[in-house]
mmCIF file of C-alpha atoms and ligand atoms in Angstrom:
data_model
loop_
_atom_site.group_PDB
_atom_site.id
_atom_site.type_symbol
_atom_site.label_atom_id
_atom_site.label_comp_id
_atom_site.label_asym_id
_atom_site.label_seq_id
_atom_site.Cartn_x
_atom_site.Cartn_y
_atom_site.Cartn_z
ATOM 1 C CA MET V 12 131.038 84.169 101.706
ATOM 2 C CA SER V 13 129.389 87.051 99.894
ATOM 3 C CA ARG V 14 129.197 90.500 100.430
ATOM 4 C CA ARG V 15 125.542 90.158 99.540
ATOM 5 C CA THR V 16 124.920 87.735 102.582
ATOM 6 C CA VAL V 17 126.557 90.197 104.806
ATOM 7 C CA LEU V 18 124.376 92.795 103.545
ATOM 8 C CA SER V 19 121.227 90.930 103.557
ATOM 9 C CA LEU V 20 121.825 89.769 106.949
ATOM 10 C CA LEU V 21 122.610 93.075 108.334
ATOM 11 C CA LEU V 22 119.128 94.489 106.131
ATOM 12 C CA SER V 23 117.313 91.404 107.801
ATOM 13 C CA GLY V 24 118.763 91.434 111.262
ATOM 14 C CA PRO V 25 117.409 92.325 114.542
ATOM 15 C CA ALA V 26 117.535 96.428 115.207
ATOM 16 C CA GLN V 27 120.275 96.587 118.107
ATOM 17 C CA GLY V 28 122.477 94.669 115.473
ATOM 18 C CA LEU V 29 124.360 91.637 114.893
ATOM 19 C CA SER V 30 127.380 90.232 116.924
ATOM 20 C CA GLY V 31 130.844 89.630 114.561
ATOM 21 C CA GLU V 32 130.286 86.057 116.516
ATOM 22 C CA GLU V 33 126.671 85.489 114.838
ATOM 23 C CA LEU V 34 127.903 86.609 111.911
ATOM 24 C CA SER V 35 130.803 84.656 111.375
ATOM 25 C CA ARG V 36 128.727 81.636 112.668
ATOM 26 C CA ARG V 37 126.195 82.216 110.149
ATOM 27 C CA LEU V 38 128.346 82.710 107.123
ATOM 28 C CA GLY V 39 130.869 79.994 108.381
ATOM 29 C CA VAL V 40 133.650 82.247 107.601
ATOM 30 C CA SER V 41 136.078 83.562 110.640
ATOM 31 C CA ARG V 42 135.400 87.052 112.498
ATOM 32 C CA ALA V 43 138.005 88.740 110.637
ATOM 33 C CA ALA V 44 137.052 87.525 107.487
ATOM 34 C CA VAL V 45 133.823 89.038 108.216
ATOM 35 C CA TRP V 46 135.376 92.421 109.299
ATOM 36 C CA LYS V 47 136.784 92.605 105.849
ATOM 37 C CA GLU V 48 133.679 92.004 104.418
ATOM 38 C CA ILE V 49 132.076 95.011 106.693
ATOM 39 C CA GLN V 50 135.317 97.135 105.448
ATOM 40 C CA VAL V 51 134.241 96.939 102.103
ATOM 41 C CA LEU V 52 130.733 98.023 102.636
ATOM 42 C CA ARG V 53 131.832 100.730 104.890
ATOM 43 C CA LYS V 54 134.364 102.015 101.396
ATOM 44 C CA VAL V 55 131.028 101.838 98.901
ATOM 45 C CA GLY V 56 129.367 104.639 101.303
ATOM 46 C CA TYR V 57 127.237 101.504 103.892
ATOM 47 C CA ARG V 58 127.435 103.569 107.550
ATOM 48 C CA ILE V 59 127.564 100.526 109.615
ATOM 49 C CA ASP V 60 128.496 100.509 113.705
ATOM 50 C CA ALA V 61 130.221 98.203 115.467
ATOM 51 C CA ALA V 62 129.830 97.935 119.281
ATOM 52 C CA PRO V 63 131.933 95.547 121.522
ATOM 53 C CA HIS V 64 128.377 93.707 122.749
ATOM 54 C CA THR V 65 126.003 94.515 120.206
ATOM 55 C CA GLY V 66 128.248 94.139 117.281
ATOM 56 C CA TYR V 67 127.399 95.231 113.959
ATOM 57 C CA ARG V 68 124.294 97.410 113.329
ATOM 58 C CA LEU V 69 123.757 99.660 110.040
ATOM 59 C CA ILE V 70 122.814 102.562 110.196
ATOM 60 C CA SER V 71 122.093 103.982 106.806
ATOM 61 C CA SER V 72 122.824 103.114 103.074
ATOM 62 C CA PRO V 73 124.491 105.142 100.660
ATOM 63 C CA ASP V 74 122.068 106.517 97.429
ATOM 64 C CA ARG V 75 123.516 104.130 94.861
ATOM 65 C CA VAL V 76 121.925 101.063 93.044
ATOM 66 C CA ILE V 77 124.634 98.486 94.106
ATOM 67 C CA ALA V 78 123.831 95.012 92.654
ATOM 68 C CA ASP V 79 124.785 93.189 96.089
ATOM 69 C CA GLU V 80 122.029 95.345 98.008
ATOM 70 C CA LEU V 81 119.527 94.677 95.152
ATOM 71 C CA GLU V 82 120.271 91.106 95.792
ATOM 72 C CA ALA V 83 120.237 91.044 99.177
ATOM 73 C CA LEU V 84 116.686 92.759 98.928
ATOM 74 C CA LEU V 85 115.225 90.519 96.331
ATOM 75 C CA GLY V 86 116.613 86.878 97.810
ATOM 76 C CA ASP V 87 116.864 83.773 95.646
ATOM 77 C CA GLY V 88 114.446 81.985 93.436
ATOM 78 C CA ARG V 89 113.549 84.726 91.082
ATOM 79 C CA THR V 90 113.717 84.860 86.932
ATOM 80 C CA VAL V 91 113.614 88.820 86.873
ATOM 81 C CA GLY V 92 116.818 89.932 88.693
ATOM 82 C CA SER V 93 118.681 86.452 88.567
ATOM 83 C CA ARG V 94 122.006 88.447 87.187
ATOM 84 C CA ILE V 95 122.028 91.989 87.680
ATOM 85 C CA LEU V 96 124.963 94.021 86.770
ATOM 86 C CA CYS V 97 125.336 97.910 88.205
ATOM 87 C CA TYR V 98 127.532 100.417 85.915
ATOM 88 C CA GLU V 99 128.734 103.708 86.561
ATOM 89 C CA GLU V 100 128.119 104.931 82.866
ATOM 90 C CA LEU V 101 126.404 103.319 79.487
ATOM 91 C CA ASP V 102 125.681 104.500 76.475
ATOM 92 C CA SER V 103 122.591 103.116 77.228
ATOM 93 C CA THR V 104 121.111 100.430 79.685
ATOM 94 C CA ASN V 105 119.116 98.874 76.595
ATOM 95 C CA SER V 106 122.268 98.398 74.438
ATOM 96 C CA THR V 107 124.121 96.590 76.767
ATOM 97 C CA ALA V 108 121.432 94.538 77.528
ATOM 98 C CA PHE V 109 120.493 94.098 73.940
ATOM 99 C CA ALA V 110 124.302 93.240 73.620
ATOM 100 C CA LEU V 111 124.483 90.658 76.263
ATOM 101 C CA ALA V 112 120.847 89.450 75.034
ATOM 102 C CA GLU V 113 122.929 88.199 71.548
ATOM 103 C CA LYS V 114 125.564 86.278 73.589
ATOM 104 C CA GLY V 115 123.065 84.560 75.393
ATOM 105 C CA CYS V 116 122.534 85.632 78.718
ATOM 106 C CA ALA V 117 120.368 84.505 80.977
ATOM 107 C CA ASP V 118 116.676 84.946 80.897
ATOM 108 C CA GLY V 119 115.765 88.146 83.419
ATOM 109 C CA THR V 120 119.043 89.406 83.393
ATOM 110 C CA CYS V 121 119.148 93.066 84.365
ATOM 111 C CA VAL V 122 121.307 96.119 83.700
ATOM 112 C CA LEU V 123 121.060 99.365 85.650
ATOM 113 C CA ALA V 124 123.448 102.108 85.326
ATOM 114 C CA GLU V 125 123.672 105.591 87.440
ATOM 115 C CA HIS V 126 124.613 107.735 83.620
ATOM 116 C CA GLN V 127 123.438 107.169 80.498
ATOM 117 C CA LYS V 128 125.536 109.158 77.390
ATOM 118 C CA GLY V 129 122.981 107.784 75.031
ATOM 119 C CA GLY V 130 120.022 107.070 76.603
ATOM 120 C CA LYS V 131 117.527 105.771 74.015
ATOM 121 C CA GLY V 132 113.717 106.900 73.844
ATOM 122 C CA ARG V 133 111.175 105.493 71.062
ATOM 123 C CA LEU V 134 111.461 106.461 67.457
ATOM 124 C CA GLY V 135 114.999 107.479 67.670
ATOM 125 C CA ARG V 136 114.378 110.107 70.714
ATOM 126 C CA THR V 137 116.541 110.488 73.537
ATOM 127 C CA TRP V 138 115.900 109.921 77.344
ATOM 128 C CA SER V 139 117.996 112.112 79.721
ATOM 129 C CA SER V 140 118.797 111.864 83.119
ATOM 130 C CA PRO V 141 121.275 113.405 85.681
ATOM 131 C CA LYS V 142 123.866 111.150 87.297
ATOM 132 C CA ALA V 143 122.873 109.364 90.308
ATOM 133 C CA GLN V 144 119.315 110.679 90.478
ATOM 134 C CA ASN V 145 117.099 108.428 88.525
ATOM 135 C CA LEU V 146 116.528 104.477 87.706
ATOM 136 C CA LEU V 147 117.845 103.669 84.327
ATOM 137 C CA LEU V 148 117.260 99.951 83.954
ATOM 138 C CA SER V 149 117.007 97.209 81.663
ATOM 139 C CA VAL V 150 115.700 93.763 81.792
ATOM 140 C CA VAL V 151 116.394 90.978 79.299
ATOM 141 C CA LEU V 152 113.236 88.569 78.836
ATOM 142 C CA ARG V 153 113.273 85.171 76.843
ATOM 143 C CA PRO V 154 109.492 84.710 76.656
ATOM 144 C CA ARG V 155 108.362 81.804 74.348
ATOM 145 C CA MET V 156 105.816 83.997 72.857
ATOM 146 C CA SER V 157 104.678 85.475 69.354
ATOM 147 C CA PRO V 158 106.264 88.589 68.115
ATOM 148 C CA MET V 159 102.917 89.702 68.043
ATOM 149 C CA ASP V 160 102.287 89.252 71.531
ATOM 150 C CA ALA V 161 105.439 91.169 72.823
ATOM 151 C CA PRO V 162 103.399 94.373 73.211
ATOM 152 C CA ARG V 163 101.626 92.798 76.566
ATOM 153 C CA LEU V 164 104.933 92.872 77.800
ATOM 154 C CA THR V 165 105.243 96.777 77.147
ATOM 155 C CA LEU V 166 101.882 97.498 78.841
ATOM 156 C CA ALA V 167 103.029 94.667 81.572
ATOM 157 C CA SER V 168 105.856 96.608 82.436
ATOM 158 C CA ALA V 169 104.256 99.686 82.982
ATOM 159 C CA VAL V 170 101.723 98.095 85.450
ATOM 160 C CA CYS V 171 104.666 96.385 87.302
ATOM 161 C CA VAL V 172 106.115 100.014 87.746
ATOM 162 C CA VAL V 173 102.865 101.642 88.958
ATOM 163 C CA ARG V 174 102.675 98.901 91.568
ATOM 164 C CA ALA V 175 106.121 98.948 92.411
ATOM 165 C CA ILE V 176 105.850 103.261 93.120
ATOM 166 C CA LYS V 177 102.554 102.765 95.088
ATOM 167 C CA ARG V 178 103.597 100.248 97.001
ATOM 168 C CA LEU V 179 106.962 102.056 98.267
ATOM 169 C CA THR V 180 105.442 105.580 98.012
ATOM 170 C CA GLY V 181 101.334 105.361 98.281
ATOM 171 C CA LEU V 182 101.827 107.737 94.682
ATOM 172 C CA ASP V 183 99.393 106.256 92.087
ATOM 173 C CA PRO V 184 100.776 107.291 88.457
ATOM 174 C CA ARG V 185 98.609 106.546 85.346
ATOM 175 C CA ILE V 186 99.881 105.120 82.365
ATOM 176 C CA LYS V 187 99.045 106.335 79.098
ATOM 177 C CA TRP V 188 99.355 104.366 75.872
ATOM 178 C CA PRO V 189 101.394 102.714 75.405
ATOM 179 C CA ASN V 190 104.510 103.333 77.942
ATOM 180 C CA ASP V 191 104.821 106.479 79.963
ATOM 181 C CA LEU V 192 103.598 106.911 83.267
ATOM 182 C CA LEU V 193 102.438 110.034 84.299
ATOM 183 C CA LEU V 194 101.690 112.332 87.381
ATOM 184 C CA GLY V 195 98.943 114.938 86.522
ATOM 185 C CA ASP V 196 99.893 115.491 82.866
ATOM 186 C CA ARG V 197 103.554 114.943 83.434
ATOM 187 C CA LYS V 198 105.847 112.310 82.409
ATOM 188 C CA LEU V 199 107.386 110.402 85.436
ATOM 189 C CA CYS V 200 108.507 107.484 83.132
ATOM 190 C CA GLY V 201 109.291 106.023 80.217
ATOM 191 C CA ILE V 202 109.291 102.373 78.631
ATOM 192 C CA LEU V 203 111.277 101.101 75.604
ATOM 193 C CA THR V 204 110.725 97.331 74.645
ATOM 194 C CA GLU V 205 113.431 96.313 72.065
ATOM 195 C CA MET V 206 113.152 92.864 70.077
ATOM 196 C CA SER V 207 115.160 90.257 68.382
ATOM 197 C CA ALA V 208 112.655 87.892 66.450
ATOM 198 C CA GLU V 209 111.906 85.340 64.099
ATOM 199 C CA THR V 210 109.005 84.925 62.201
ATOM 200 C CA ASP V 211 106.751 83.710 64.500
ATOM 201 C CA ARG V 212 109.016 83.201 68.056
ATOM 202 C CA VAL V 213 110.214 86.173 69.980
ATOM 203 C CA ALA V 214 114.319 85.402 70.478
ATOM 204 C CA PHE V 215 114.115 88.111 73.402
ATOM 205 C CA VAL V 216 113.155 91.195 74.440
ATOM 206 C CA VAL V 217 114.815 93.532 76.258
ATOM 207 C CA VAL V 218 112.371 95.853 78.386
ATOM 208 C CA GLY V 219 114.047 99.357 79.358
ATOM 209 C CA ILE V 220 112.725 101.665 82.349
ATOM 210 C CA GLY V 221 113.757 105.413 82.453
ATOM 211 C CA LEU V 222 112.213 106.540 86.316
ATOM 212 C CA ASN V 223 112.835 110.034 87.391
ATOM 213 C CA VAL V 224 113.254 109.139 91.319
ATOM 214 C CA ASN V 225 114.724 112.171 92.808
ATOM 215 C CA SER V 226 115.487 114.700 89.901
ATOM 216 C CA ASP V 227 114.427 118.598 90.671
ATOM 217 C CA PRO V 228 112.192 118.801 87.174
ATOM 218 C CA ASP V 229 114.172 122.262 85.868
ATOM 219 C CA ARG V 230 116.999 119.763 85.251
ATOM 220 C CA LEU V 231 114.769 117.256 83.118
ATOM 221 C CA PRO V 232 113.181 117.693 79.931
ATOM 222 C CA GLU V 233 110.129 119.762 79.886
ATOM 223 C CA GLY V 234 107.085 118.209 81.088
ATOM 224 C CA ALA V 235 108.662 116.083 82.905
ATOM 225 C CA VAL V 236 108.480 114.962 86.782
ATOM 226 C CA SER V 237 110.196 113.091 89.806
ATOM 227 C CA LEU V 238 108.933 111.538 92.276
ATOM 228 C CA ALA V 239 111.022 113.314 94.778
ATOM 229 C CA ALA V 240 109.167 116.585 93.424
ATOM 230 C CA ALA V 241 105.768 115.055 93.947
ATOM 231 C CA LEU V 242 106.461 113.498 97.514
ATOM 232 C CA GLY V 243 108.753 116.481 98.426
ATOM 233 C CA HIS V 244 111.082 114.445 99.617
ATOM 234 C CA ALA V 245 114.176 111.827 98.192
ATOM 235 C CA VAL V 246 112.987 108.571 97.506
ATOM 236 C CA ARG V 247 115.657 105.546 97.940
ATOM 237 C CA ARG V 248 116.520 104.158 94.848
ATOM 238 C CA ALA V 249 117.578 100.505 95.393
ATOM 239 C CA PRO V 250 114.542 99.190 97.111
ATOM 240 C CA LEU V 251 112.674 100.448 94.846
ATOM 241 C CA ALA V 252 114.357 99.142 92.078
ATOM 242 C CA ALA V 253 114.129 95.783 94.066
ATOM 243 C CA ALA V 254 110.471 96.558 93.897
ATOM 244 C CA ILE V 255 110.119 97.182 90.447
ATOM 245 C CA LEU V 256 111.841 93.787 89.568
ATOM 246 C CA GLU V 257 109.912 91.741 92.266
ATOM 247 C CA GLU V 258 106.830 92.847 90.513
ATOM 248 C CA LEU V 259 108.343 92.227 86.850
ATOM 249 C CA ASP V 260 109.140 89.156 88.122
ATOM 250 C CA LYS V 261 106.080 88.158 89.037
ATOM 251 C CA ALA V 262 104.056 89.641 86.103
ATOM 252 C CA TYR V 263 106.725 87.533 83.887
ATOM 253 C CA ALA V 264 105.024 84.392 85.498
ATOM 254 C CA ASP V 265 101.526 85.047 84.658
ATOM 255 C CA LEU V 266 102.475 85.974 81.337
ATOM 256 C CA ARG V 267 104.452 82.824 80.652
ATOM 257 C CA GLU V 268 101.606 80.840 81.782
ATOM 258 C CA GLY V 269 99.501 82.858 78.908
ATOM 259 C CA ARG V 270 97.767 84.961 81.895
ATOM 260 C CA PHE V 271 97.586 88.636 80.452
ATOM 261 C CA GLY V 272 93.946 88.960 81.338
ATOM 262 C CA GLY V 273 94.828 90.564 85.124
ATOM 263 C CA LEU V 274 97.515 92.970 83.939
ATOM 264 C CA ALA V 275 95.507 94.295 81.082
ATOM 265 C CA GLU V 276 92.240 94.956 83.630
ATOM 266 C CA ALA V 277 95.100 96.512 86.102
ATOM 267 C CA TRP V 278 96.236 98.413 82.937
ATOM 268 C CA GLU V 279 92.707 99.806 82.337
ATOM 269 C CA GLU V 280 92.565 100.766 86.012
ATOM 270 C CA HIS V 281 95.573 102.725 85.514
ATOM 271 C CA SER V 282 94.914 104.232 81.697
ATOM 272 C CA ALA V 283 95.107 107.862 81.185
ATOM 273 C CA THR V 284 94.379 107.224 78.283
ATOM 274 C CA THR V 285 91.007 105.455 77.883
ATOM 275 C CA GLY V 286 88.104 107.995 77.637
ATOM 276 C CA ARG V 287 90.139 110.519 75.948
ATOM 277 C CA ARG V 288 89.812 112.297 73.450
ATOM 278 C CA VAL V 289 93.396 111.875 71.627
ATOM 279 C CA THR V 290 95.503 112.255 68.096
ATOM 280 C CA ALA V 291 97.532 109.449 67.092
ATOM 281 C CA HIS V 292 100.483 109.398 65.145
ATOM 282 C CA LEU V 293 101.201 106.247 63.218
ATOM 283 C CA PRO V 294 103.438 104.905 60.811
ATOM 284 C CA GLY V 295 102.896 107.468 57.732
ATOM 285 C CA ARG V 296 98.868 108.557 59.202
ATOM 286 C CA THR V 297 97.440 110.703 61.813
ATOM 287 C CA LEU V 298 93.961 109.679 63.283
ATOM 288 C CA HIS V 299 91.652 111.548 65.335
ATOM 289 C CA GLY V 300 89.293 110.364 67.809
ATOM 290 C CA SER V 301 88.739 108.782 71.090
ATOM 291 C CA ALA V 302 90.228 106.020 72.831
ATOM 292 C CA GLN V 303 88.074 103.447 73.708
ATOM 293 C CA GLY V 304 90.661 100.903 75.482
ATOM 294 C CA ILE V 305 93.346 97.787 74.789
ATOM 295 C CA ASP V 306 92.551 94.517 73.904
ATOM 296 C CA ALA V 307 93.877 90.983 74.566
ATOM 297 C CA ASP V 308 97.326 91.764 72.593
ATOM 298 C CA GLY V 309 97.613 95.399 74.231
ATOM 299 C CA ALA V 310 96.303 97.393 71.238
ATOM 300 C CA LEU V 311 95.053 100.522 71.946
ATOM 301 C CA TRP V 312 91.342 100.696 70.107
ATOM 302 C CA ILE V 313 90.317 104.453 68.497
ATOM 303 C CA ARG V 314 87.135 105.649 67.628
ATOM 304 C CA THR V 315 88.025 107.901 64.721
ATOM 305 C CA ASP V 316 85.941 111.233 64.012
ATOM 306 C CA SER V 317 84.656 110.028 61.072
ATOM 307 C CA GLY V 318 83.306 106.631 62.667
ATOM 308 C CA LEU V 319 85.934 103.931 61.533
ATOM 309 C CA GLN V 320 87.124 101.870 64.948
ATOM 310 C CA GLU V 321 91.228 101.465 63.995
ATOM 311 C CA ARG V 322 92.984 99.443 66.196
ATOM 312 C CA VAL V 323 96.487 100.543 66.934
ATOM 313 C CA LEU V 324 99.503 98.234 68.049
ATOM 314 C CA THR V 325 102.498 100.659 67.849
ATOM 315 C CA GLY V 326 102.572 104.679 67.622
ATOM 316 C CA ASP V 327 102.308 108.091 69.809
ATOM 317 C CA VAL V 328 99.227 109.092 71.153
ATOM 318 C CA VAL V 329 98.408 112.938 72.355
ATOM 319 C CA HIS V 330 95.605 113.843 74.760
ATOM 320 C CA LEU V 331 93.600 116.438 73.821
ATOM 321 C CA ARG V 332 91.911 118.741 76.364
ATOM 322 C CA GLU V 333 88.819 117.686 76.470
ATOM 323 C CA ARG V 334 87.200 114.357 77.542
ATOM 324 C CA LYS V 335 85.179 112.488 75.427
ATOM 325 C CA GLY V 336 81.331 112.822 76.599
ATOM 326 C CA GLY V 337 82.482 116.206 78.602
ATOM 327 C CA ALA V 338 83.789 113.922 81.782
HETATM 328 C C1 BT5 X 1 110.111 106.797 75.996
HETATM 329 O O1 BT5 X 1 110.039 107.235 74.837
HETATM 330 O O2 BT5 X 1 109.493 106.853 77.286
HETATM 331 C C2 BT5 X 1 111.299 105.783 76.643
HETATM 332 C C3 BT5 X 1 112.263 105.934 77.647
HETATM 333 C C4 BT5 X 1 112.862 104.557 77.865
HETATM 334 C C5 BT5 X 1 114.075 105.258 78.640
HETATM 335 C C6 BT5 X 1 114.981 103.557 79.092
HETATM 336 S S1 BT5 X 1 116.293 104.640 80.310
HETATM 337 C C7 BT5 X 1 116.861 102.708 80.194
HETATM 338 C C8 BT5 X 1 116.771 102.436 79.557
HETATM 339 N N1 BT5 X 1 117.927 102.500 78.300
HETATM 340 C C9 BT5 X 1 117.970 103.065 77.281
HETATM 341 O O3 BT5 X 1 118.669 103.520 76.648
HETATM 342 N N2 BT5 X 1 116.176 103.718 77.186
HETATM 343 C C10 BT5 X 1 115.237 102.978 78.272
HETATM 344 P P1 BT5 X 1 109.594 107.891 74.163
HETATM 345 O O4 BT5 X 1 108.217 108.201 74.338
HETATM 346 O O5 BT5 X 1 110.020 108.394 72.738
HETATM 347 O O6 BT5 X 1 109.938 109.526 74.833
HETATM 348 C C11 BT5 X 1 111.091 110.288 74.746
HETATM 349 C C12 BT5 X 1 110.563 111.895 74.937
HETATM 350 O O7 BT5 X 1 110.375 111.963 76.570
HETATM 351 C C13 BT5 X 1 111.859 112.644 74.485
HETATM 352 O O8 BT5 X 1 111.818 113.038 73.635
HETATM 353 C C14 BT5 X 1 111.461 113.718 75.927
HETATM 354 O O9 BT5 X 1 111.182 114.685 75.248
HETATM 355 C C15 BT5 X 1 111.376 113.079 76.921
HETATM 356 N N3 BT5 X 1 111.805 112.749 77.898
HETATM 357 C C16 BT5 X 1 113.494 112.491 77.972
HETATM 358 N N4 BT5 X 1 113.883 112.467 79.136
HETATM 359 C C17 BT5 X 1 113.247 112.534 79.968
HETATM 360 C C18 BT5 X 1 112.796 112.314 81.176
HETATM 361 N N5 BT5 X 1 114.279 112.465 81.685
HETATM 362 N N6 BT5 X 1 111.568 112.569 82.094
HETATM 363 C C19 BT5 X 1 110.388 112.828 81.108
HETATM 364 N N7 BT5 X 1 110.467 112.988 79.890
HETATM 365 C C20 BT5 X 1 111.772 113.014 79.223
#
């Protein structure tokens, strides 16, 4: 019997609770064994009432990101989240996921941490996040695709996080190319995609997501925002993490079937970059112009002030104040 099954029965069971007898029957174990698992769940912070007639009832869950709960929320039969590992502290969930991938871990393995000592941003930058307040998660994907198509995964991941946030909170973040989610002009989430590839084939990709959920923006770097700050109340992280993994699982199925069109459209719909005047910092050069949108590979097209059309696959863009055409 797994703790996960007890938890999933309590999470999905009737509001009045489930009797010890019912649980032991459904799990095929003794009532004493059920009681033992309930004790373990209580120790981790789940408040579970036990009344003589109605039985066990889940009153509240701790705001911890616990693999058992994520698995209970997600159910079976998915690739993304097929294996979930939760840690108190890591250097970086991306580094741990990368090392696991090199050792051959399953497609869809997911690594979460409550804190990172060396959270990574892109291009050698850092990601900082106070302990046990936000989401820090990385997913190992093993798509059969060419390294040239890998940027699609970053864009698709941004769409997935937007969809999960919208579904659970009603907030509708915008995407700044390629990988930031913004509320207004403040940064809510960053995505770091790292890849191991041969010339024509991706070996694996690690998609790392840092999402500010409950932190006070005063405890985050300048220009950051969190869901709680925007909503005015805290948000439970486990259901949000589960929703992100669910969305990633659906998008990953689409990408594996070669369907990027719907994701690219969703990206454009949420784009904070398209139509903006931008400065793009690319390896070795800087462009000034207006962002036209993304193409089928996830590259950003910029019409430069000198009239050239430039296709940008990696780099940073800075949104400038005025919108093109005064919009
Ligand atoms: C990113 O880089 O935005 C990608 C961040 C990815 C972080 C996740 S957390 C889980 C996984 N494991 C890791 O080690 N990393 C991934 P970039 O575009 O380079 O932005 C980095 C910049 O964002 C920093 O230089 C800061 O200015 C800012 N920043 C750092 N922490 C932030 C936060 N919590 N909220 C908003 N902005 C932040």
